[in-house]
Amino acid sequence: MAYLPFIALALLALSGLLIDAHRRTWNAVAEDSELDERDRRAARAQYLRRLRASGTIGVLGALLILRPLVPAEPLWFTLYLLLLVLLCAWMLMLALVDGFANALRVRRARQQTESLEAKLERELRAARDRLDD
């Protein structure tokens, strides 16, 4: 268990780095004037999900640091472990939701691209037909 403080500090550092990266990404999106409202809402929801997950990583790190303060009694230790498990489950749920939302976003972007390609092909055919006439 001598390595536990190092893991806890690594989790806290990772949490801080991730939160900083998410905020930078959100600031860039918020300043992008070309995004429509739907994309902006999706980006904000993604930012909030990832911010929560990154914060949870930091909370896990803090709980690992506080491990020596947890009484050795079975009830307190069980509650401590239950809290760790619940936080891990929360992170997993956030990751699944984020992955699902990303899949939907990619599918929508592909559909838009295919629609634009079909429209462009129709326009090219119409232009060729006009040139042939």
CSV table of N, CA, C and O in Angstrom, one decimal:
chain,number,residue,atom,x,y,z
A,1,MET,N,0.8,-1.2,0.0
A,1,MET,CA,0.0,0.0,0.0
A,1,MET,C,0.8,1.3,0.0
A,1,MET,O,0.3,2.4,0.1
A,2,ALA,N,2.1,1.1,-0.1
A,2,ALA,CA,3.0,2.3,-0.1
A,2,ALA,C,2.9,3.1,-1.4
A,2,ALA,O,3.2,4.3,-1.4
A,3,TYR,N,2.4,2.5,-2.4
A,3,TYR,CA,2.2,3.2,-3.7
A,3,TYR,C,0.9,4.0,-3.8
A,3,TYR,O,0.7,4.7,-4.7
A,4,LEU,N,0.0,3.8,-2.8
A,4,LEU,CA,-1.3,4.4,-2.9
A,4,LEU,C,-1.3,5.9,-3.0
A,4,LEU,O,-2.0,6.6,-3.8
A,5,PRO,N,-0.4,6.6,-2.2
A,5,PRO,CA,-0.3,8.1,-2.3
A,5,PRO,C,0.1,8.5,-3.7
A,5,PRO,O,-0.4,9.6,-4.2
A,6,PHE,N,1.0,7.8,-4.3
A,6,PHE,CA,1.4,8.2,-5.7
A,6,PHE,C,0.3,8.0,-6.7
A,6,PHE,O,0.1,8.9,-7.6
A,7,ILE,N,-0.5,7.0,-6.5
A,7,ILE,CA,-1.7,6.8,-7.4
A,7,ILE,C,-2.7,7.9,-7.2
A,7,ILE,O,-3.2,8.5,-8.1
A,8,ALA,N,-2.9,8.3,-5.9
A,8,ALA,CA,-3.8,9.4,-5.6
A,8,ALA,C,-3.3,10.7,-6.2
A,8,ALA,O,-4.1,11.4,-6.7
A,9,LEU,N,-2.1,11.0,-6.0
A,9,LEU,CA,-1.5,12.2,-6.6
A,9,LEU,C,-1.6,12.2,-8.1
A,9,LEU,O,-1.9,13.3,-8.7
A,10,ALA,N,-1.4,11.1,-8.7
A,10,ALA,CA,-1.5,11.0,-10.2
A,10,ALA,C,-2.9,11.2,-10.6
A,10,ALA,O,-3.1,11.9,-11.6
A,11,LEU,N,-3.9,10.7,-9.9
A,11,LEU,CA,-5.3,10.9,-10.2
A,11,LEU,C,-5.6,12.4,-10.0
A,11,LEU,O,-6.4,13.0,-10.9
A,12,LEU,N,-5.2,13.0,-9.0
A,12,LEU,CA,-5.4,14.5,-8.8
A,12,LEU,C,-4.8,15.3,-9.9
A,12,LEU,O,-5.4,16.2,-10.5
A,13,ALA,N,-3.6,15.0,-10.3
A,13,ALA,CA,-2.9,15.7,-11.4
A,13,ALA,C,-3.7,15.5,-12.7
A,13,ALA,O,-3.9,16.4,-13.5
A,14,LEU,N,-4.0,14.2,-13.0
A,14,LEU,CA,-4.8,13.9,-14.2
A,14,LEU,C,-6.1,14.7,-14.2
A,14,LEU,O,-6.5,15.2,-15.3
A,15,SER,N,-6.8,14.7,-13.1
A,15,SER,CA,-8.0,15.4,-13.0
A,15,SER,C,-7.8,16.9,-13.4
A,15,SER,O,-8.6,17.5,-14.2
A,16,GLY,N,-6.8,17.5,-12.8
A,16,GLY,CA,-6.6,18.9,-13.1
A,16,GLY,C,-6.2,19.2,-14.6
A,16,GLY,O,-6.7,20.1,-15.2
A,17,LEU,N,-5.4,18.3,-15.2
A,17,LEU,CA,-5.1,18.4,-16.6
A,17,LEU,C,-6.3,18.3,-17.5
A,17,LEU,O,-6.4,19.0,-18.4
A,18,LEU,N,-7.1,17.3,-17.2
A,18,LEU,CA,-8.3,17.1,-18.0
A,18,LEU,C,-9.3,18.2,-17.9
A,18,LEU,O,-9.8,18.7,-18.9
A,19,ILE,N,-9.5,18.7,-16.7
A,19,ILE,CA,-10.4,19.9,-16.5
A,19,ILE,C,-9.9,21.1,-17.3
A,19,ILE,O,-10.7,21.8,-17.9
A,20,ASP,N,-8.6,21.3,-17.2
A,20,ASP,CA,-8.0,22.4,-18.0
A,20,ASP,C,-8.2,22.2,-19.5
A,20,ASP,O,-8.6,23.1,-20.2
A,21,ALA,N,-8.0,21.0,-20.0
A,21,ALA,CA,-8.2,20.7,-21.4
A,21,ALA,C,-9.6,20.9,-21.8
A,21,ALA,O,-9.9,21.4,-22.9
A,22,HIS,N,-10.5,20.4,-21.0
A,22,HIS,CA,-12.0,20.6,-21.3
A,22,HIS,C,-12.4,22.0,-21.3
A,22,HIS,O,-13.1,22.4,-22.2
A,23,ARG,N,-11.9,22.8,-20.4
A,23,ARG,CA,-12.2,24.3,-20.4
A,23,ARG,C,-11.7,25.0,-21.6
A,23,ARG,O,-12.3,25.8,-22.2
A,24,ARG,N,-10.5,24.6,-22.0
A,24,ARG,CA,-9.9,25.2,-23.2
A,24,ARG,C,-10.7,24.9,-24.4
A,24,ARG,O,-11.0,25.7,-25.3
A,25,THR,N,-11.1,23.6,-24.5
A,25,THR,CA,-11.9,23.2,-25.7
A,25,THR,C,-13.2,23.9,-25.7
A,25,THR,O,-13.7,24.4,-26.7
A,26,TRP,N,-13.9,24.0,-24.5
A,26,TRP,CA,-15.2,24.7,-24.4
A,26,TRP,C,-15.0,26.2,-24.8
A,26,TRP,O,-15.9,26.8,-25.5
A,27,ASN,N,-14.0,26.8,-24.3
A,27,ASN,CA,-13.8,28.3,-24.7
A,27,ASN,C,-13.6,28.4,-26.2
A,27,ASN,O,-14.1,29.4,-26.7
A,28,ALA,N,-12.9,27.5,-26.8
A,28,ALA,CA,-12.8,27.6,-28.3
A,28,ALA,C,-14.1,27.4,-29.0
A,28,ALA,O,-14.4,28.1,-29.9
A,29,VAL,N,-14.9,26.5,-28.5
A,29,VAL,CA,-16.2,26.3,-29.1
A,29,VAL,C,-17.1,27.5,-28.8
A,29,VAL,O,-17.9,27.9,-29.7
A,30,ALA,N,-17.1,28.0,-27.6
A,30,ALA,CA,-18.0,29.1,-27.3
A,30,ALA,C,-17.7,30.4,-28.1
A,30,ALA,O,-18.5,31.2,-28.4
A,31,GLU,N,-16.4,30.5,-28.6
A,31,GLU,CA,-16.0,31.6,-29.4
A,31,GLU,C,-16.3,31.4,-30.9
A,31,GLU,O,-16.1,32.3,-31.7
A,32,ASP,N,-16.6,30.2,-31.3
A,32,ASP,CA,-16.8,29.9,-32.7
A,32,ASP,C,-18.1,30.4,-33.1
A,32,ASP,O,-19.2,29.9,-32.7
A,33,SER,N,-18.1,31.4,-34.0
A,33,SER,CA,-19.4,32.0,-34.4
A,33,SER,C,-20.1,31.2,-35.5
A,33,SER,O,-21.2,31.5,-35.9
A,34,GLU,N,-19.4,30.2,-36.1
A,34,GLU,CA,-20.0,29.4,-37.2
A,34,GLU,C,-20.8,28.3,-36.7
A,34,GLU,O,-21.5,27.7,-37.5
A,35,LEU,N,-20.8,27.9,-35.5
A,35,LEU,CA,-21.6,26.8,-34.9
A,35,LEU,C,-23.1,27.2,-34.8
A,35,LEU,O,-23.4,28.3,-34.4
A,36,ASP,N,-23.9,26.3,-35.2
A,36,ASP,CA,-25.3,26.6,-35.0
A,36,ASP,C,-25.7,26.2,-33.5
A,36,ASP,O,-24.9,25.7,-32.8
A,37,GLU,N,-26.9,26.6,-33.1
A,37,GLU,CA,-27.3,26.4,-31.7
A,37,GLU,C,-27.3,25.0,-31.3
A,37,GLU,O,-26.9,24.7,-30.1
A,38,ARG,N,-27.7,24.1,-32.2
A,38,ARG,CA,-27.8,22.7,-31.8
A,38,ARG,C,-26.4,22.1,-31.5
A,38,ARG,O,-26.2,21.4,-30.5
A,39,ASP,N,-25.4,22.5,-32.4
A,39,ASP,CA,-24.0,22.0,-32.1
A,39,ASP,C,-23.4,22.6,-30.9
A,39,ASP,O,-22.7,22.0,-30.2
A,40,ARG,N,-23.8,23.9,-30.6
A,40,ARG,CA,-23.3,24.5,-29.4
A,40,ARG,C,-23.8,23.9,-28.1
A,40,ARG,O,-23.1,23.6,-27.2
A,41,ARG,N,-25.1,23.5,-28.2
A,41,ARG,CA,-25.7,22.8,-27.0
A,41,ARG,C,-25.1,21.4,-26.8
A,41,ARG,O,-24.8,21.0,-25.7
A,42,ALA,N,-24.9,20.7,-27.9
A,42,ALA,CA,-24.2,19.4,-27.8
A,42,ALA,C,-22.8,19.5,-27.3
A,42,ALA,O,-22.4,18.7,-26.4
A,43,ALA,N,-22.1,20.5,-27.7
A,43,ALA,CA,-20.7,20.7,-27.2
A,43,ALA,C,-20.7,21.1,-25.7
A,43,ALA,O,-19.9,20.6,-25.0
A,44,ARG,N,-21.7,21.9,-25.3
A,44,ARG,CA,-21.8,22.2,-23.9
A,44,ARG,C,-22.2,21.0,-23.0
A,44,ARG,O,-21.6,20.8,-22.0
A,45,ALA,N,-23.1,20.2,-23.5
A,45,ALA,CA,-23.4,19.0,-22.8
A,45,ALA,C,-22.2,18.0,-22.7
A,45,ALA,O,-22.0,17.5,-21.6
A,46,GLN,N,-21.4,17.9,-23.8
A,46,GLN,CA,-20.2,17.1,-23.7
A,46,GLN,C,-19.2,17.7,-22.7
A,46,GLN,O,-18.6,17.0,-22.0
A,47,TYR,N,-19.1,19.0,-22.8
A,47,TYR,CA,-18.2,19.7,-21.8
A,47,TYR,C,-18.6,19.4,-20.4
A,47,TYR,O,-17.7,19.0,-19.5
A,48,LEU,N,-19.9,19.5,-20.1
A,48,LEU,CA,-20.3,19.2,-18.7
A,48,LEU,C,-20.1,17.8,-18.3
A,48,LEU,O,-19.7,17.5,-17.2
A,49,ARG,N,-20.4,16.8,-19.2
A,49,ARG,CA,-20.2,15.4,-18.9
A,49,ARG,C,-18.7,15.2,-18.6
A,49,ARG,O,-18.4,14.5,-17.6
A,50,ARG,N,-17.9,15.7,-19.4
A,50,ARG,CA,-16.4,15.4,-19.3
A,50,ARG,C,-15.9,16.1,-18.1
A,50,ARG,O,-15.0,15.6,-17.4
A,51,LEU,N,-16.4,17.3,-17.8
A,51,LEU,CA,-16.0,18.0,-16.6
A,51,LEU,C,-16.4,17.2,-15.3
A,51,LEU,O,-15.6,17.1,-14.4
A,52,ARG,N,-17.6,16.7,-15.3
A,52,ARG,CA,-18.0,15.8,-14.2
A,52,ARG,C,-17.2,14.6,-14.0
A,52,ARG,O,-16.8,14.2,-12.9
A,53,ALA,N,-16.8,14.0,-15.1
A,53,ALA,CA,-16.0,12.8,-15.1
A,53,ALA,C,-14.6,13.1,-14.6
A,53,ALA,O,-14.0,12.4,-13.7
A,54,SER,N,-14.1,14.2,-15.0
A,54,SER,CA,-12.7,14.6,-14.6
A,54,SER,C,-12.7,15.0,-13.1
A,54,SER,O,-11.8,14.7,-12.4
A,55,GLY,N,-13.8,15.7,-12.7
A,55,GLY,CA,-13.9,16.0,-11.3
A,55,GLY,C,-14.0,14.8,-10.4
A,55,GLY,O,-13.5,14.7,-9.3
A,56,THR,N,-14.7,13.8,-10.9
A,56,THR,CA,-14.9,12.5,-10.2
A,56,THR,C,-13.5,11.8,-10.0
A,56,THR,O,-13.2,11.2,-9.0
A,57,ILE,N,-12.7,11.9,-11.1
A,57,ILE,CA,-11.3,11.4,-11.0
A,57,ILE,C,-10.6,12.0,-9.8
A,57,ILE,O,-9.9,11.4,-9.0
A,58,GLY,N,-10.7,13.4,-9.7
A,58,GLY,CA,-10.1,14.1,-8.6
A,58,GLY,C,-10.6,13.7,-7.3
A,58,GLY,O,-9.9,13.6,-6.3
A,59,VAL,N,-11.9,13.5,-7.2
A,59,VAL,CA,-12.5,13.1,-5.9
A,59,VAL,C,-12.0,11.7,-5.5
A,59,VAL,O,-11.7,11.4,-4.3
A,60,LEU,N,-11.9,10.8,-6.5
A,60,LEU,CA,-11.3,9.5,-6.2
A,60,LEU,C,-9.9,9.6,-5.7
A,60,LEU,O,-9.5,8.9,-4.7
A,61,GLY,N,-9.1,10.5,-6.3
A,61,GLY,CA,-7.8,10.7,-5.8
A,61,GLY,C,-7.7,11.2,-4.4
A,61,GLY,O,-6.9,10.8,-3.5
A,62,ALA,N,-8.6,12.2,-4.1
A,62,ALA,CA,-8.7,12.7,-2.7
A,62,ALA,C,-9.1,11.7,-1.7
A,62,ALA,O,-8.6,11.6,-0.6
A,63,LEU,N,-10.1,10.8,-2.1
A,63,LEU,CA,-10.5,9.7,-1.2
A,63,LEU,C,-9.4,8.7,-1.0
A,63,LEU,O,-9.3,8.2,0.1
A,64,LEU,N,-8.6,8.5,-2.0
A,64,LEU,CA,-7.4,7.6,-1.7
A,64,LEU,C,-6.4,8.2,-0.8
A,64,LEU,O,-5.8,7.5,0.0
A,65,ILE,N,-6.2,9.5,-0.9
A,65,ILE,CA,-5.3,10.2,0.1
A,65,ILE,C,-5.9,10.1,1.5
A,65,ILE,O,-5.2,10.0,2.5
A,66,LEU,N,-7.2,10.2,1.6
A,66,LEU,CA,-7.9,10.2,2.9
A,66,LEU,C,-8.0,8.8,3.5
A,66,LEU,O,-8.5,8.6,4.6
A,67,ARG,N,-7.6,7.7,2.8
A,67,ARG,CA,-7.7,6.4,3.2
A,67,ARG,C,-7.2,6.1,4.7
A,67,ARG,O,-7.9,5.4,5.4
A,68,PRO,N,-6.1,6.7,5.0
A,68,PRO,CA,-5.6,6.4,6.4
A,68,PRO,C,-6.5,7.0,7.5
A,68,PRO,O,-6.4,6.5,8.6
A,69,LEU,N,-7.3,7.9,7.1
A,69,LEU,CA,-8.2,8.5,8.1
A,69,LEU,C,-9.5,7.7,8.3
A,69,LEU,O,-10.3,7.9,9.3
A,70,VAL,N,-9.8,6.7,7.4
A,70,VAL,CA,-11.0,5.9,7.6
A,70,VAL,C,-10.8,4.9,8.7
A,70,VAL,O,-9.8,4.1,8.7
A,71,PRO,N,-11.7,4.8,9.7
A,71,PRO,CA,-11.5,3.9,10.8
A,71,PRO,C,-11.5,2.4,10.2
A,71,PRO,O,-12.1,2.1,9.2
A,72,ALA,N,-10.8,1.6,10.9
A,72,ALA,CA,-10.6,0.2,10.5
A,72,ALA,C,-11.8,-0.7,10.9
A,72,ALA,O,-11.9,-1.8,10.6
A,73,GLU,N,-12.9,0.0,11.4
A,73,GLU,CA,-14.1,-0.8,11.7
A,73,GLU,C,-14.8,-1.2,10.4
A,73,GLU,O,-14.8,-0.4,9.4
A,74,PRO,N,-15.4,-2.4,10.4
A,74,PRO,CA,-16.0,-2.9,9.2
A,74,PRO,C,-17.1,-1.9,8.6
A,74,PRO,O,-17.1,-1.8,7.3
A,75,LEU,N,-17.9,-1.3,9.4
A,75,LEU,CA,-18.9,-0.4,8.8
A,75,LEU,C,-18.3,0.7,8.1
A,75,LEU,O,-18.7,1.0,6.9
A,76,TRP,N,-17.4,1.4,8.7
A,76,TRP,CA,-16.8,2.6,8.0
A,76,TRP,C,-16.0,2.2,6.8
A,76,TRP,O,-16.0,2.9,5.8
A,77,PHE,N,-15.2,1.1,6.9
A,77,PHE,CA,-14.4,0.7,5.7
A,77,PHE,C,-15.4,0.3,4.6
A,77,PHE,O,-15.1,0.6,3.4
A,78,THR,N,-16.5,-0.4,4.9
A,78,THR,CA,-17.4,-0.8,3.9
A,78,THR,C,-18.1,0.4,3.2
A,78,THR,O,-18.2,0.5,2.0
A,79,LEU,N,-18.4,1.4,4.0
A,79,LEU,CA,-19.0,2.6,3.4
A,79,LEU,C,-17.9,3.4,2.5
A,79,LEU,O,-18.3,3.9,1.5
A,80,TYR,N,-16.7,3.3,3.0
A,80,TYR,CA,-15.6,4.0,2.2
A,80,TYR,C,-15.5,3.2,0.8
A,80,TYR,O,-15.4,3.9,-0.2
A,81,LEU,N,-15.4,1.9,0.9
A,81,LEU,CA,-15.3,1.1,-0.4
A,81,LEU,C,-16.5,1.3,-1.3
A,81,LEU,O,-16.4,1.4,-2.5
A,82,LEU,N,-17.7,1.3,-0.6
A,82,LEU,CA,-18.9,1.5,-1.4
A,82,LEU,C,-18.9,2.9,-2.1
A,82,LEU,O,-19.3,3.0,-3.3
A,83,LEU,N,-18.4,3.9,-1.5
A,83,LEU,CA,-18.3,5.2,-2.1
A,83,LEU,C,-17.3,5.2,-3.3
A,83,LEU,O,-17.6,5.7,-4.3
A,84,LEU,N,-16.2,4.5,-3.1
A,84,LEU,CA,-15.3,4.3,-4.2
A,84,LEU,C,-15.9,3.6,-5.4
A,84,LEU,O,-15.8,4.0,-6.6
A,85,VAL,N,-16.6,2.6,-5.1
A,85,VAL,CA,-17.3,1.8,-6.2
A,85,VAL,C,-18.4,2.6,-6.9
A,85,VAL,O,-18.5,2.6,-8.1
A,86,LEU,N,-19.1,3.4,-6.1
A,86,LEU,CA,-20.2,4.2,-6.7
A,86,LEU,C,-19.6,5.3,-7.6
A,86,LEU,O,-20.1,5.6,-8.6
A,87,LEU,N,-18.5,5.9,-7.1
A,87,LEU,CA,-17.8,6.9,-8.0
A,87,LEU,C,-17.3,6.3,-9.3
A,87,LEU,O,-17.4,6.9,-10.3
A,88,CYS,N,-16.8,5.1,-9.2
A,88,CYS,CA,-16.3,4.4,-10.4
A,88,CYS,C,-17.5,4.1,-11.3
A,88,CYS,O,-17.3,4.3,-12.6
A,89,ALA,N,-18.6,3.7,-10.8
A,89,ALA,CA,-19.8,3.4,-11.6
A,89,ALA,C,-20.3,4.7,-12.2
A,89,ALA,O,-20.7,4.7,-13.4
A,90,TRP,N,-20.3,5.8,-11.5
A,90,TRP,CA,-20.7,7.1,-12.0
A,90,TRP,C,-19.8,7.5,-13.2
A,90,TRP,O,-20.3,7.9,-14.2
A,91,MET,N,-18.5,7.3,-13.1
A,91,MET,CA,-17.6,7.6,-14.2
A,91,MET,C,-17.9,6.7,-15.4
A,91,MET,O,-17.9,7.2,-16.5
A,92,LEU,N,-18.1,5.5,-15.2
A,92,LEU,CA,-18.4,4.5,-16.3
A,92,LEU,C,-19.7,5.0,-17.0
A,92,LEU,O,-19.8,5.0,-18.2
A,93,MET,N,-20.7,5.3,-16.2
A,93,MET,CA,-22.0,5.8,-16.8
A,93,MET,C,-21.8,7.1,-17.6
A,93,MET,O,-22.3,7.2,-18.7
A,94,LEU,N,-21.0,8.0,-17.1
A,94,LEU,CA,-20.7,9.2,-17.9
A,94,LEU,C,-20.0,8.9,-19.2
A,94,LEU,O,-20.2,9.5,-20.2
A,95,ALA,N,-19.1,7.9,-19.1
A,95,ALA,CA,-18.3,7.5,-20.3
A,95,ALA,C,-19.2,6.9,-21.3
A,95,ALA,O,-19.1,7.2,-22.5
A,96,LEU,N,-20.1,6.1,-20.9
A,96,LEU,CA,-21.1,5.4,-21.8
A,96,LEU,C,-22.0,6.4,-22.5
A,96,LEU,O,-22.2,6.4,-23.7
A,97,VAL,N,-22.5,7.4,-21.7
A,97,VAL,CA,-23.4,8.4,-22.2
A,97,VAL,C,-22.6,9.3,-23.2
A,97,VAL,O,-23.1,9.6,-24.3
A,98,ASP,N,-21.3,9.6,-22.9
A,98,ASP,CA,-20.5,10.4,-23.8
A,98,ASP,C,-20.2,9.7,-25.1
A,98,ASP,O,-20.3,10.2,-26.1
A,99,GLY,N,-19.9,8.4,-25.0
A,99,GLY,CA,-19.7,7.6,-26.2
A,99,GLY,C,-20.9,7.5,-27.0
A,99,GLY,O,-20.8,7.6,-28.3
A,100,PHE,N,-22.1,7.3,-26.4
A,100,PHE,CA,-23.3,7.2,-27.2
A,100,PHE,C,-23.6,8.6,-27.9
A,100,PHE,O,-24.0,8.6,-29.0
A,101,ALA,N,-23.4,9.7,-27.1
A,101,ALA,CA,-23.7,11.0,-27.7
A,101,ALA,C,-22.7,11.2,-28.9
A,101,ALA,O,-23.1,11.8,-29.9
A,102,ASN,N,-21.5,10.8,-28.7
A,102,ASN,CA,-20.5,11.0,-29.8
A,102,ASN,C,-20.9,10.2,-31.0
A,102,ASN,O,-20.8,10.6,-32.2
A,103,ALA,N,-21.4,9.0,-30.8
A,103,ALA,CA,-21.8,8.1,-31.9
A,103,ALA,C,-23.0,8.8,-32.7
A,103,ALA,O,-23.1,8.8,-33.9
A,104,LEU,N,-23.9,9.4,-31.9
A,104,LEU,CA,-25.1,10.1,-32.5
A,104,LEU,C,-24.6,11.3,-33.3
A,104,LEU,O,-25.1,11.5,-34.4
A,105,ARG,N,-23.6,12.0,-32.8
A,105,ARG,CA,-23.1,13.2,-33.4
A,105,ARG,C,-22.4,12.8,-34.8
A,105,ARG,O,-22.6,13.5,-35.8
A,106,VAL,N,-21.6,11.8,-34.7
A,106,VAL,CA,-20.9,11.3,-35.9
A,106,VAL,C,-21.9,10.8,-37.0
A,106,VAL,O,-21.8,11.1,-38.2
A,107,ARG,N,-23.0,10.1,-36.5
A,107,ARG,CA,-24.0,9.6,-37.5
A,107,ARG,C,-24.7,10.8,-38.1
A,107,ARG,O,-24.9,10.8,-39.4
A,108,ARG,N,-25.0,11.8,-37.3
A,108,ARG,CA,-25.7,13.0,-37.9
A,108,ARG,C,-24.8,13.7,-38.9
A,108,ARG,O,-25.2,14.1,-40.0
A,109,ALA,N,-23.5,13.8,-38.6
A,109,ALA,CA,-22.6,14.5,-39.5
A,109,ALA,C,-22.4,13.7,-40.8
A,109,ALA,O,-22.4,14.3,-41.9
A,110,ARG,N,-22.4,12.4,-40.7
A,110,ARG,CA,-22.3,11.6,-41.9
A,110,ARG,C,-23.5,11.7,-42.8
A,110,ARG,O,-23.5,11.8,-44.0
A,111,GLN,N,-24.7,11.8,-42.1
A,111,GLN,CA,-26.0,11.9,-42.9
A,111,GLN,C,-26.0,13.3,-43.6
A,111,GLN,O,-26.4,13.4,-44.7
A,112,GLN,N,-25.5,14.3,-42.9
A,112,GLN,CA,-25.5,15.7,-43.5
A,112,GLN,C,-24.5,15.7,-44.7
A,112,GLN,O,-24.8,16.2,-45.7
A,113,THR,N,-23.3,15.0,-44.5
A,113,THR,CA,-22.4,14.9,-45.6
A,113,THR,C,-22.9,14.2,-46.8
A,113,THR,O,-22.8,14.7,-47.9
A,114,GLU,N,-23.6,13.1,-46.5
A,114,GLU,CA,-24.2,12.3,-47.7
A,114,GLU,C,-25.3,13.1,-48.3
A,114,GLU,O,-25.4,13.1,-49.6
A,115,SER,N,-26.0,13.9,-47.6
A,115,SER,CA,-27.1,14.7,-48.2
A,115,SER,C,-26.5,15.8,-49.0
A,115,SER,O,-27.0,16.0,-50.1
A,116,LEU,N,-25.4,16.4,-48.5
A,116,LEU,CA,-24.8,17.5,-49.3
A,116,LEU,C,-24.1,16.9,-50.6
A,116,LEU,O,-24.1,17.5,-51.6
A,117,GLU,N,-23.5,15.7,-50.5
A,117,GLU,CA,-22.9,15.1,-51.6
A,117,GLU,C,-24.0,14.8,-52.7
A,117,GLU,O,-23.7,15.0,-53.9
A,118,ALA,N,-25.1,14.2,-52.3
A,118,ALA,CA,-26.2,13.9,-53.2
A,118,ALA,C,-26.7,15.2,-53.9
A,118,ALA,O,-26.9,15.2,-55.1
A,119,LYS,N,-26.8,16.3,-53.1
A,119,LYS,CA,-27.3,17.5,-53.7
A,119,LYS,C,-26.3,18.0,-54.7
A,119,LYS,O,-26.6,18.5,-55.8
A,120,LEU,N,-25.0,17.9,-54.4
A,120,LEU,CA,-23.9,18.4,-55.3
A,120,LEU,C,-23.9,17.6,-56.6
A,120,LEU,O,-23.8,18.1,-57.7
A,121,GLU,N,-24.1,16.3,-56.4
A,121,GLU,CA,-24.2,15.4,-57.6
A,121,GLU,C,-25.3,15.8,-58.5
A,121,GLU,O,-25.2,15.8,-59.7
A,122,ARG,N,-26.5,16.1,-57.9
A,122,ARG,CA,-27.7,16.5,-58.7
A,122,ARG,C,-27.4,17.8,-59.4
A,122,ARG,O,-27.7,18.0,-60.6
A,123,GLU,N,-26.7,18.7,-58.7
A,123,GLU,CA,-26.4,20.0,-59.4
A,123,GLU,C,-25.4,19.8,-60.5
A,123,GLU,O,-25.5,20.5,-61.6
A,124,LEU,N,-24.4,18.9,-60.3
A,124,LEU,CA,-23.5,18.7,-61.4
A,124,LEU,C,-24.1,18.0,-62.6
A,124,LEU,O,-23.9,18.4,-63.7
A,125,ARG,N,-25.0,17.1,-62.3
A,125,ARG,CA,-25.8,16.4,-63.5
A,125,ARG,C,-26.6,17.5,-64.2
A,125,ARG,O,-26.7,17.5,-65.4
A,126,ALA,N,-27.3,18.3,-63.5
A,126,ALA,CA,-28.1,19.4,-64.1
A,126,ALA,C,-27.2,20.3,-64.9
A,126,ALA,O,-27.6,20.7,-66.0
A,127,ALA,N,-26.0,20.7,-64.4
A,127,ALA,CA,-25.2,21.6,-65.1
A,127,ALA,C,-24.7,20.9,-66.4
A,127,ALA,O,-24.5,21.5,-67.5
A,128,ARG,N,-24.3,19.6,-66.3
A,128,ARG,CA,-23.9,18.8,-67.5
A,128,ARG,C,-25.0,18.7,-68.5
A,128,ARG,O,-24.7,18.9,-69.7
A,129,ASP,N,-26.2,18.5,-68.0
A,129,ASP,CA,-27.3,18.4,-69.0
A,129,ASP,C,-27.5,19.7,-69.7
A,129,ASP,O,-27.8,19.8,-70.9
A,130,ARG,N,-27.4,20.8,-69.0
A,130,ARG,CA,-27.5,22.2,-69.6
A,130,ARG,C,-26.4,22.4,-70.6
A,130,ARG,O,-26.6,23.0,-71.7
A,131,LEU,N,-25.2,21.9,-70.3
A,131,LEU,CA,-24.1,22.1,-71.3
A,131,LEU,C,-24.3,21.2,-72.5
A,131,LEU,O,-23.9,21.6,-73.6
A,132,ASP,N,-24.8,20.0,-72.3
A,132,ASP,CA,-25.1,19.1,-73.4
A,132,ASP,C,-26.2,19.6,-74.4
A,132,ASP,O,-26.2,19.3,-75.6
A,133,ASP,N,-27.1,20.4,-73.9
A,133,ASP,CA,-28.2,20.9,-74.7
A,133,ASP,C,-27.8,22.0,-75.5
A,133,ASP,O,-27.0,22.6,-75.8
